[in-house]
Amino acid sequence: MNVRTPDPNPGWLSEDDLYEARRRLPMVYVEAIPVRCDSLGYVNEVGLLLQASEQGEMVRTFVSGRVMYRETIRAALLRHLEKDLGPLALPQLPPSPVPFTIAEYFPSPSETGLTDDRQHAVALAYLIPVTGECNPRQDALELSWLTPSEALSPSIQAEFSGGRADLLRQALAHAGWGR
């Protein structure tokens, strides 16, 4: 069962070429964890997407996608945020788009703890404040706004796959949570 939404603008590779490239090269991705902040800039809600995995399981995930050939990181972030959260999400990209971490995914278990069965991927990971109305689109079935404490609860952490729960903990620690 393929639950992946076809990309209407696949960029510079056909599906067959993308498959071959994934077998030979690390792919560059951006990952964005949407957050809502209070007036002082502290994170008070985290937006987590709910999707069906290829195995038919419900999993939590983040806004994520490839950086296309000749696309800036900023443009890739905006494209994926709009694709996954809708055009009225109003993401607030920082003046200097520096990720909170660089995540390395491998097709089999590794020392990073992050896995992606399809490929070796390098993802620049961001916390992105959003101020508008978010309506999940594409592969997402639901967007849940949780407090950081709720997002870090064992029950929510168990809903992530591929090591993404660790990435969420890292993101919230970067924002001052979980010290």
CSV table of C-alpha atoms in Angstrom, one decimal:
chain,number,residue,atom,x,y,z
A,1,MET,CA,0.0,0.0,0.0
A,2,ASN,CA,1.5,3.3,-1.1
A,3,VAL,CA,0.3,6.2,1.0
A,4,ARG,CA,2.8,8.7,-0.4
A,5,THR,CA,1.2,11.7,-2.2
A,6,PRO,CA,2.7,12.1,-5.7
A,7,ASP,CA,4.7,15.2,-6.0
A,8,PRO,CA,3.1,17.4,-8.8
A,9,ASN,CA,6.4,19.0,-9.3
A,10,PRO,CA,9.0,16.3,-8.8
A,11,GLY,CA,12.0,18.6,-9.6
A,12,TRP,CA,14.9,17.3,-11.5
A,13,LEU,CA,14.4,13.5,-11.2
A,14,SER,CA,11.8,11.1,-12.5
A,15,GLU,CA,10.5,8.5,-10.0
A,16,ASP,CA,12.9,5.9,-11.5
A,17,ASP,CA,15.9,8.3,-11.4
A,18,LEU,CA,15.0,9.2,-7.8
A,19,TYR,CA,14.9,5.6,-6.8
A,20,GLU,CA,18.4,5.0,-8.4
A,21,ALA,CA,19.8,8.2,-6.8
A,22,ARG,CA,18.5,7.2,-3.4
A,23,ARG,CA,20.4,4.0,-3.8
A,24,ARG,CA,23.7,5.8,-4.5
A,25,LEU,CA,23.6,9.3,-2.9
A,26,PRO,CA,22.6,11.0,0.4
A,27,MET,CA,19.5,13.1,-0.3
A,28,VAL,CA,19.1,16.6,1.3
A,29,TYR,CA,15.9,17.2,3.2
A,30,VAL,CA,14.4,19.9,5.4
A,31,GLU,CA,12.3,19.0,8.5
A,32,ALA,CA,10.2,21.6,10.2
A,33,ILE,CA,8.5,21.3,13.6
A,34,PRO,CA,5.7,23.9,13.7
A,35,VAL,CA,5.3,25.6,17.0
A,36,ARG,CA,3.1,28.3,18.6
A,37,CYS,CA,4.9,30.7,20.9
A,38,ASP,CA,3.8,33.1,23.6
A,39,SER,CA,4.5,36.8,23.5
A,40,LEU,CA,8.0,36.2,24.9
A,41,GLY,CA,8.9,33.7,22.2
A,42,TYR,CA,8.6,30.6,24.5
A,43,VAL,CA,7.1,27.5,22.8
A,44,ASN,CA,3.7,26.7,24.3
A,45,GLU,CA,2.4,24.3,21.5
A,46,VAL,CA,4.0,21.9,19.1
A,47,GLY,CA,2.3,20.8,15.9
A,48,LEU,CA,2.6,17.1,15.1
A,49,LEU,CA,1.3,15.5,12.0
A,50,LEU,CA,-0.5,12.1,12.0
A,51,GLN,CA,0.0,9.9,9.0
A,52,ALA,CA,-0.6,6.3,7.9
A,53,SER,CA,2.7,4.5,7.3
A,54,GLU,CA,3.2,2.2,4.4
A,55,GLN,CA,2.5,-0.7,6.8
A,56,GLY,CA,-0.9,0.9,7.6
A,57,GLU,CA,0.1,2.1,11.1
A,58,MET,CA,-0.7,5.5,12.4
A,59,VAL,CA,2.5,7.5,13.1
A,60,ARG,CA,3.4,11.0,14.3
A,61,THR,CA,5.8,13.0,12.1
A,62,PHE,CA,6.9,16.5,11.1
A,63,VAL,CA,6.7,18.6,8.0
A,64,SER,CA,9.4,17.2,5.8
A,65,GLY,CA,10.6,17.0,2.2
A,66,ARG,CA,13.4,17.1,-0.2
A,67,VAL,CA,15.4,20.2,-1.2
A,68,MET,CA,15.1,20.3,-5.0
A,69,TYR,CA,17.9,21.2,-7.4
A,70,ARG,CA,18.6,25.0,-7.4
A,71,GLU,CA,16.2,25.6,-4.5
A,72,THR,CA,17.2,27.5,-1.5
A,73,ILE,CA,16.7,26.1,2.0
A,74,ARG,CA,14.3,28.9,2.8
A,75,ALA,CA,12.3,28.2,-0.3
A,76,ALA,CA,12.2,24.5,0.5
A,77,LEU,CA,11.0,25.2,4.0
A,78,LEU,CA,8.2,27.4,2.8
A,79,ARG,CA,7.2,25.0,0.1
A,80,HIS,CA,6.9,22.1,2.5
A,81,LEU,CA,5.2,24.1,5.2
A,82,GLU,CA,2.6,25.3,2.8
A,83,LYS,CA,2.2,21.8,1.2
A,84,ASP,CA,1.7,20.1,4.6
A,85,LEU,CA,0.0,22.8,6.7
A,86,GLY,CA,-1.9,24.8,4.1
A,87,PRO,CA,-1.4,28.3,2.6
A,88,LEU,CA,-2.8,30.1,5.6
A,89,ALA,CA,-0.3,28.7,8.2
A,90,LEU,CA,1.8,31.9,8.1
A,91,PRO,CA,5.2,30.4,9.0
A,92,GLN,CA,7.7,32.8,10.5
A,93,LEU,CA,11.1,31.9,9.1
A,94,PRO,CA,14.0,33.3,11.1
A,95,PRO,CA,16.2,35.9,9.3
A,96,SER,CA,19.0,33.4,9.5
A,97,PRO,CA,17.8,29.9,8.7
A,98,VAL,CA,20.1,27.9,11.0
A,99,PRO,CA,18.8,24.5,11.9
A,100,PHE,CA,18.6,23.3,15.5
A,101,THR,CA,20.4,20.1,14.3
A,102,ILE,CA,21.4,18.2,11.2
A,103,ALA,CA,19.7,14.8,11.3
A,104,GLU,CA,21.2,11.8,9.4
A,105,TYR,CA,18.9,9.0,8.4
A,106,PHE,CA,20.2,5.7,7.2
A,107,PRO,CA,18.3,2.7,5.6
A,108,SER,CA,19.4,0.4,8.4
A,109,PRO,CA,20.0,1.1,12.2
A,110,SER,CA,23.1,3.2,12.8
A,111,GLU,CA,24.7,5.2,15.6
A,112,THR,CA,22.4,8.2,14.8
A,113,GLY,CA,19.3,6.2,15.8
A,114,LEU,CA,17.4,7.7,12.8
A,115,THR,CA,16.2,5.4,10.0
A,116,ASP,CA,14.5,5.8,6.6
A,117,ASP,CA,14.1,2.5,4.8
A,118,ARG,CA,14.2,4.3,1.4
A,119,GLN,CA,17.5,6.1,1.6
A,120,HIS,CA,20.4,7.8,3.3
A,121,ALA,CA,19.2,11.3,4.0
A,122,VAL,CA,20.6,14.4,5.6
A,123,ALA,CA,17.9,16.6,7.0
A,124,LEU,CA,18.3,20.2,8.3
A,125,ALA,CA,15.8,20.3,11.2
A,126,TYR,CA,14.0,23.5,12.2
A,127,LEU,CA,11.6,24.8,14.8
A,128,ILE,CA,9.3,27.1,12.9
A,129,PRO,CA,6.7,29.4,14.6
A,130,VAL,CA,3.4,29.6,12.7
A,131,THR,CA,0.7,32.2,13.5
A,132,GLY,CA,-2.1,31.3,11.0
A,133,GLU,CA,-4.7,28.6,10.5
A,134,CYS,CA,-3.2,25.2,9.8
A,135,ASN,CA,-5.1,22.6,7.8
A,136,PRO,CA,-3.2,19.4,7.2
A,137,ARG,CA,-2.9,18.5,3.5
A,138,GLN,CA,-1.1,15.9,1.4
A,139,ASP,CA,-0.2,12.7,3.4
A,140,ALA,CA,-1.3,14.1,6.8
A,141,LEU,CA,-4.6,13.0,8.3
A,142,GLU,CA,-4.4,15.3,11.2
A,143,LEU,CA,-2.4,18.1,12.8
A,144,SER,CA,-2.4,18.0,16.6
A,145,TRP,CA,-1.3,20.9,18.7
A,146,LEU,CA,0.2,19.6,21.9
A,147,THR,CA,1.9,21.3,24.8
A,148,PRO,CA,5.6,20.4,25.0
A,149,SER,CA,4.9,18.3,28.1
A,150,GLU,CA,2.2,16.4,26.2
A,151,ALA,CA,4.5,16.0,23.1
A,152,LEU,CA,7.2,14.5,25.4
A,153,SER,CA,4.8,12.1,27.1
A,154,PRO,CA,5.7,8.4,26.6
A,155,SER,CA,2.4,7.7,24.8
A,156,ILE,CA,3.0,10.4,22.1
A,157,GLN,CA,6.7,9.5,21.9
A,158,ALA,CA,5.8,5.9,21.1
A,159,GLU,CA,3.8,7.1,18.1
A,160,PHE,CA,7.0,8.2,16.2
A,161,SER,CA,8.9,5.9,14.0
A,162,GLY,CA,12.5,6.0,12.7
A,163,GLY,CA,13.9,7.7,15.7
A,164,ARG,CA,11.9,10.9,15.3
A,165,ALA,CA,10.9,11.0,18.9
A,166,ASP,CA,14.6,11.7,19.7
A,167,LEU,CA,14.6,14.5,17.2
A,168,LEU,CA,11.5,16.0,18.9
A,169,ARG,CA,13.2,15.8,22.3
A,170,GLN,CA,16.3,17.5,20.8
A,171,ALA,CA,14.1,20.3,19.3
A,172,LEU,CA,12.3,21.0,22.6
A,173,ALA,CA,15.6,21.0,24.5
A,174,HIS,CA,16.9,23.5,22.0
A,175,ALA,CA,13.9,25.7,22.8
A,176,GLY,CA,14.6,25.4,26.6
A,177,TRP,CA,12.2,22.4,27.4
A,178,GLY,CA,13.3,19.3,29.3
A,179,ARG,CA,16.2,20.7,31.2
